[in-house]
mmCIF file of C-alpha atoms in Angstrom:
data_model
loop_
_atom_site.group_PDB
_atom_site.id
_atom_site.type_symbol
_atom_site.label_atom_id
_atom_site.label_comp_id
_atom_site.label_asym_id
_atom_site.label_seq_id
_atom_site.Cartn_x
_atom_site.Cartn_y
_atom_site.Cartn_z
ATOM 1 C CA UNK N 1 72.271 37.501 110.450
ATOM 2 C CA UNK N 2 72.004 35.826 113.854
ATOM 3 C CA UNK N 3 75.085 33.660 114.912
ATOM 4 C CA UNK N 4 75.540 31.406 117.794
ATOM 5 C CA UNK N 5 77.771 33.759 119.846
ATOM 6 C CA UNK N 6 76.620 35.216 123.081
ATOM 7 C CA UNK N 7 74.104 34.090 125.707
ATOM 8 C CA UNK N 8 70.682 33.043 124.743
ATOM 9 C CA UNK N 9 69.385 36.458 126.001
ATOM 10 C CA UNK N 10 71.764 38.413 123.884
ATOM 11 C CA UNK N 11 70.976 36.321 120.761
ATOM 12 C CA UNK N 12 67.158 36.905 121.343
ATOM 13 C CA UNK N 13 67.975 40.526 121.704
ATOM 14 C CA UNK N 14 69.913 40.750 118.494
ATOM 15 C CA UNK N 15 67.145 38.708 116.595
ATOM 16 C CA UNK N 16 64.353 41.194 117.652
ATOM 17 C CA UNK N 17 66.490 44.356 116.837
ATOM 18 C CA UNK N 18 67.370 43.100 113.343
ATOM 19 C CA UNK N 19 63.567 42.802 112.710
ATOM 20 C CA UNK N 20 62.775 46.216 114.113
ATOM 21 C CA UNK N 21 61.200 44.820 117.443
ATOM 22 C CA UNK N 22 61.649 45.891 120.941
ATOM 23 C CA UNK N 23 63.694 43.550 123.090
ATOM 24 C CA UNK N 24 62.150 41.729 126.146
ATOM 25 C CA UNK N 25 64.115 44.206 128.382
ATOM 26 C CA UNK N 26 62.827 47.190 126.425
ATOM 27 C CA UNK N 27 59.171 45.759 126.823
ATOM 28 C CA UNK N 28 59.635 45.441 130.502
ATOM 29 C CA UNK N 29 61.011 49.003 130.696
ATOM 30 C CA UNK N 30 57.722 50.217 129.405
ATOM 31 C CA UNK N 31 56.229 49.594 132.763
ATOM 32 C CA UNK N 32 58.054 52.887 133.799
ATOM 33 C CA UNK N 33 55.796 54.753 131.309
ATOM 34 C CA UNK N 34 52.553 52.897 132.435
ATOM 35 C CA UNK N 35 52.523 50.100 129.926
ATOM 36 C CA UNK N 36 51.894 46.586 131.277
ATOM 37 C CA UNK N 37 53.500 43.826 129.172
ATOM 38 C CA UNK N 38 52.451 40.658 130.857
ATOM 39 C CA UNK N 39 55.025 38.462 129.068
ATOM 40 C CA UNK N 40 57.801 40.251 127.276
ATOM 41 C CA UNK N 41 59.026 36.977 125.658
ATOM 42 C CA UNK N 42 55.856 36.310 123.705
ATOM 43 C CA UNK N 43 54.703 39.857 122.977
ATOM 44 C CA UNK N 44 56.035 41.426 119.772
ATOM 45 C CA UNK N 45 55.959 45.217 119.319
ATOM 46 C CA UNK N 46 57.737 47.156 116.613
ATOM 47 C CA UNK N 47 59.845 50.107 117.509
ATOM 48 C CA UNK N 48 57.687 52.531 115.531
ATOM 49 C CA UNK N 49 54.534 51.787 117.519
ATOM 50 C CA UNK N 50 53.590 54.556 119.915
ATOM 51 C CA UNK N 51 52.040 53.164 123.203
ATOM 52 C CA UNK N 52 50.345 55.527 125.465
ATOM 53 C CA UNK N 53 50.215 55.079 129.312
ATOM 54 C CA UNK N 54 47.774 52.474 130.589
ATOM 55 C CA UNK N 55 48.030 50.031 127.596
ATOM 56 C CA UNK N 56 47.901 46.411 128.550
ATOM 57 C CA UNK N 57 49.513 43.709 126.362
ATOM 58 C CA UNK N 58 48.690 40.076 127.090
ATOM 59 C CA UNK N 59 50.883 37.197 126.223
ATOM 60 C CA UNK N 60 51.052 36.569 122.452
ATOM 61 C CA UNK N 61 49.937 40.098 121.503
ATOM 62 C CA UNK N 62 51.556 41.307 118.151
ATOM 63 C CA UNK N 63 51.910 44.704 116.850
ATOM 64 C CA UNK N 64 54.139 45.173 113.674
ATOM 65 C CA UNK N 65 54.631 48.293 111.962
ATOM 66 C CA UNK N 66 57.275 48.704 109.121
ATOM 67 C CA UNK N 67 59.715 51.532 108.738
ATOM 68 C CA UNK N 68 57.356 53.552 106.450
ATOM 69 C CA UNK N 69 54.155 53.120 108.501
ATOM 70 C CA UNK N 70 52.879 54.560 111.851
ATOM 71 C CA UNK N 71 50.860 52.926 114.519
ATOM 72 C CA UNK N 72 49.534 54.511 117.769
ATOM 73 C CA UNK N 73 47.605 52.836 120.666
ATOM 74 C CA UNK N 74 45.675 55.038 123.078
ATOM 75 C CA UNK N 75 45.778 55.012 126.935
ATOM 76 C CA UNK N 76 43.897 52.230 128.636
ATOM 77 C CA UNK N 77 43.522 50.031 125.487
ATOM 78 C CA UNK N 78 43.967 46.154 125.921
ATOM 79 C CA UNK N 79 45.418 43.869 123.364
ATOM 80 C CA UNK N 80 44.583 40.262 124.362
ATOM 81 C CA UNK N 81 46.744 37.285 123.264
ATOM 82 C CA UNK N 82 44.797 36.947 120.032
ATOM 83 C CA UNK N 83 45.544 40.397 118.800
ATOM 84 C CA UNK N 84 47.529 40.757 115.643
ATOM 85 C CA UNK N 85 47.988 44.243 114.256
ATOM 86 C CA UNK N 86 50.016 44.971 111.115
ATOM 87 C CA UNK N 87 50.814 48.156 109.188
ATOM 88 C CA UNK N 88 52.879 48.187 106.084
ATOM 89 C CA UNK N 89 53.756 50.226 103.021
ATOM 90 C CA UNK N 90 53.212 53.632 104.714
ATOM 91 C CA UNK N 91 49.909 52.755 106.290
ATOM 92 C CA UNK N 92 48.686 54.546 109.441
ATOM 93 C CA UNK N 93 46.866 52.585 112.248
ATOM 94 C CA UNK N 94 45.445 54.655 115.155
ATOM 95 C CA UNK N 95 43.747 53.038 118.009
ATOM 96 C CA UNK N 96 41.824 55.117 120.716
ATOM 97 C CA UNK N 97 41.509 54.908 124.324
ATOM 98 C CA UNK N 98 39.952 52.030 126.380
ATOM 99 C CA UNK N 99 39.531 49.681 123.375
ATOM 100 C CA UNK N 100 39.631 45.994 123.611
ATOM 101 C CA UNK N 101 41.112 44.040 120.795
ATOM 102 C CA UNK N 102 41.731 40.189 120.474
ATOM 103 C CA UNK N 103 39.621 38.476 123.062
ATOM 104 C CA UNK N 104 39.012 35.297 121.090
ATOM 105 C CA UNK N 105 41.330 36.494 118.243
ATOM 106 C CA UNK N 106 41.383 39.705 116.021
ATOM 107 C CA UNK N 107 43.415 40.891 113.151
ATOM 108 C CA UNK N 108 43.880 44.453 111.887
ATOM 109 C CA UNK N 109 45.738 44.905 108.669
ATOM 110 C CA UNK N 110 46.635 48.039 106.986
ATOM 111 C CA UNK N 111 48.816 48.592 103.819
ATOM 112 C CA UNK N 112 49.718 51.673 101.904
ATOM 113 C CA UNK N 113 46.765 54.175 101.631
ATOM 114 C CA UNK N 114 44.500 51.702 103.349
ATOM 115 C CA UNK N 115 44.839 53.085 106.874
ATOM 116 C CA UNK N 116 42.698 52.198 109.708
ATOM 117 C CA UNK N 117 41.257 54.558 112.426
ATOM 118 C CA UNK N 118 39.693 52.963 115.596
ATOM 119 C CA UNK N 119 38.086 55.203 118.235
ATOM 120 C CA UNK N 120 37.660 55.071 121.832
ATOM 121 C CA UNK N 121 35.930 52.245 123.612
ATOM 122 C CA UNK N 122 35.802 49.919 120.537
ATOM 123 C CA UNK N 123 35.577 46.120 120.809
ATOM 124 C CA UNK N 124 37.079 43.811 118.051
ATOM 125 C CA UNK N 125 36.919 40.207 119.129
ATOM 126 C CA UNK N 126 35.851 36.590 118.555
ATOM 127 C CA UNK N 127 37.994 35.942 115.438
ATOM 128 C CA UNK N 128 37.226 39.321 113.764
ATOM 129 C CA UNK N 129 39.431 40.683 110.939
ATOM 130 C CA UNK N 130 39.523 44.461 109.922
ATOM 131 C CA UNK N 131 41.254 45.192 106.616
ATOM 132 C CA UNK N 132 41.943 48.833 105.699
ATOM 133 C CA UNK N 133 40.819 51.317 104.734
ATOM 134 C CA UNK N 134 38.394 51.378 107.743
ATOM 135 C CA UNK N 135 36.844 53.742 110.205
ATOM 136 C CA UNK N 136 35.571 52.296 113.351
ATOM 137 C CA UNK N 137 34.011 55.143 115.453
ATOM 138 C CA UNK N 138 33.922 55.362 119.231
ATOM 139 C CA UNK N 139 31.887 52.560 120.855
ATOM 140 C CA UNK N 140 31.592 50.486 117.760
ATOM 141 C CA UNK N 141 32.059 46.852 117.680
ATOM 142 C CA UNK N 142 33.129 44.000 115.247
ATOM 143 C CA UNK N 143 32.315 40.709 116.852
ATOM 144 C CA UNK N 144 32.812 37.116 115.635
ATOM 145 C CA UNK N 145 34.582 35.689 112.627
ATOM 146 C CA UNK N 146 33.772 38.574 110.378
ATOM 147 C CA UNK N 147 36.175 39.804 107.706
ATOM 148 C CA UNK N 148 35.448 43.515 107.339
ATOM 149 C CA UNK N 149 37.082 45.474 104.523
ATOM 150 C CA UNK N 150 36.359 49.306 104.033
ATOM 151 C CA UNK N 151 34.018 49.352 107.040
ATOM 152 C CA UNK N 152 32.515 52.638 108.251
ATOM 153 C CA UNK N 153 31.023 52.182 111.594
ATOM 154 C CA UNK N 154 29.397 55.256 113.255
ATOM 155 C CA UNK N 155 30.435 56.384 116.713
ATOM 156 C CA UNK N 156 28.241 56.209 119.761
ATOM 157 C CA UNK N 157 28.269 55.389 123.382
ATOM 158 C CA UNK N 158 30.123 52.243 124.492
ATOM 159 C CA UNK N 159 28.401 48.784 124.608
ATOM 160 C CA UNK N 160 27.933 49.270 128.340
ATOM 161 C CA UNK N 161 25.570 52.194 127.777
ATOM 162 C CA UNK N 162 21.999 51.221 129.019
ATOM 163 C CA UNK N 163 20.279 52.598 125.840
ATOM 164 C CA UNK N 164 21.217 50.689 122.720
ATOM 165 C CA UNK N 165 19.968 53.456 120.632
ATOM 166 C CA UNK N 166 22.953 55.626 121.493
ATOM 167 C CA UNK N 167 25.601 53.014 121.213
ATOM 168 C CA UNK N 168 28.189 52.736 118.510
ATOM 169 C CA UNK N 169 27.488 50.662 115.398
ATOM 170 C CA UNK N 170 27.884 46.905 115.516
ATOM 171 C CA UNK N 171 28.950 44.479 112.909
ATOM 172 C CA UNK N 172 28.747 40.873 113.934
ATOM 173 C CA UNK N 173 28.151 37.369 112.741
ATOM 174 C CA UNK N 174 30.435 35.473 110.278
ATOM 175 C CA UNK N 175 31.552 35.974 106.684
ATOM 176 C CA UNK N 176 32.993 38.670 104.434
ATOM 177 C CA UNK N 177 31.726 42.131 104.763
ATOM 178 C CA UNK N 178 32.839 44.695 102.239
ATOM 179 C CA UNK N 179 32.014 48.394 102.299
ATOM 180 C CA UNK N 180 29.545 48.355 105.183
ATOM 181 C CA UNK N 181 28.420 51.611 106.645
ATOM 182 C CA UNK N 182 26.294 51.753 109.763
ATOM 183 C CA UNK N 183 24.725 54.557 111.913
ATOM 184 C CA UNK N 184 24.602 54.855 115.571
ATOM 185 C CA UNK N 185 22.433 52.272 117.273
ATOM 186 C CA UNK N 186 22.502 50.077 114.242
ATOM 187 C CA UNK N 187 23.685 46.366 113.909
ATOM 188 C CA UNK N 188 24.337 44.168 110.888
ATOM 189 C CA UNK N 189 24.180 40.517 111.865
ATOM 190 C CA UNK N 190 25.507 38.555 108.911
ATOM 191 C CA UNK N 191 25.478 34.744 108.292
ATOM 192 C CA UNK N 192 27.871 34.449 105.407
ATOM 193 C CA UNK N 193 26.426 37.045 102.949
ATOM 194 C CA UNK N 194 26.403 40.553 104.557
ATOM 195 C CA UNK N 195 25.181 42.103 101.339
ATOM 196 C CA UNK N 196 21.757 40.518 101.949
ATOM 197 C CA UNK N 197 21.555 40.870 105.705
ATOM 198 C CA UNK N 198 19.203 43.446 107.047
ATOM 199 C CA UNK N 199 20.252 46.412 109.056
ATOM 200 C CA UNK N 200 18.608 46.338 112.476
ATOM 201 C CA UNK N 201 18.299 48.451 115.505
ATOM 202 C CA UNK N 202 20.363 47.192 118.388
ATOM 203 C CA UNK N 203 17.221 47.647 120.489
ATOM 204 C CA UNK N 204 15.794 44.623 118.564
ATOM 205 C CA UNK N 205 18.063 42.391 120.692
ATOM 206 C CA UNK N 206 17.532 44.492 123.777
ATOM 207 C CA UNK N 207 13.713 45.176 123.805
ATOM 208 C CA UNK N 208 13.548 45.983 127.518
ATOM 209 C CA UNK N 209 16.313 48.402 127.462
ATOM 210 C CA UNK N 210 15.437 51.878 128.835
ATOM 211 C CA UNK N 211 14.790 54.912 126.402
ATOM 212 C CA UNK N 212 17.126 57.608 127.536
ATOM 213 C CA UNK N 213 17.359 61.238 126.262
ATOM 214 C CA UNK N 214 19.802 61.957 123.474
ATOM 215 C CA UNK N 215 23.109 62.848 125.049
ATOM 216 C CA UNK N 216 23.780 66.508 125.037
ATOM 217 C CA UNK N 217 27.259 66.138 123.732
ATOM 218 C CA UNK N 218 27.416 63.654 121.014
ATOM 219 C CA UNK N 219 30.113 61.026 121.019
ATOM 220 C CA UNK N 220 33.233 61.805 119.001
ATOM 221 C CA UNK N 221 33.473 60.378 115.548
ATOM 222 C CA UNK N 222 36.497 58.497 116.801
#
């Protein structure tokens, strides 16, 4: 229980420790390991979260992981202020390298056996919600106010790749999307009812993009 003794700084530290969170000082110390926490007072990170070098946490980012769960965030990944990641009940959340989460808001929620694996170079933004279980392959994207449960998005090249046929799968639009499976270069643009939305090639939205040879080394599944 937090009492009124000690300085405000000490009281804040106790409050966070009792909830299994890193203190502002501990968040600042992560800079020595290559992690940039831009505002240690508004960022919340559980002690069980593994942050790799090069991670950037914008003001307001939250990563909660209870004592039975695990959460790892790969090198070079950015969590914007709208990012909320929560793992409970023994869930596992793994996030790859150079991923962008939370620009415009994003929630990632995993509980129990419903773990979530997110590959390298993934984007989750614009109010998107990903609920476990879920598998988001390298280069895939979830864009807009989509609530995606049990999604399986195939890996591919990142969204910056010039040929959309080789990019990771994209789920975008708005509404609830349950059990969606998409292949490389595919996109599902839902407007409330994803069950009736047609799966399209991303090239449909980029008709003038170049046609490049299939990469010799396929992108990792994650």
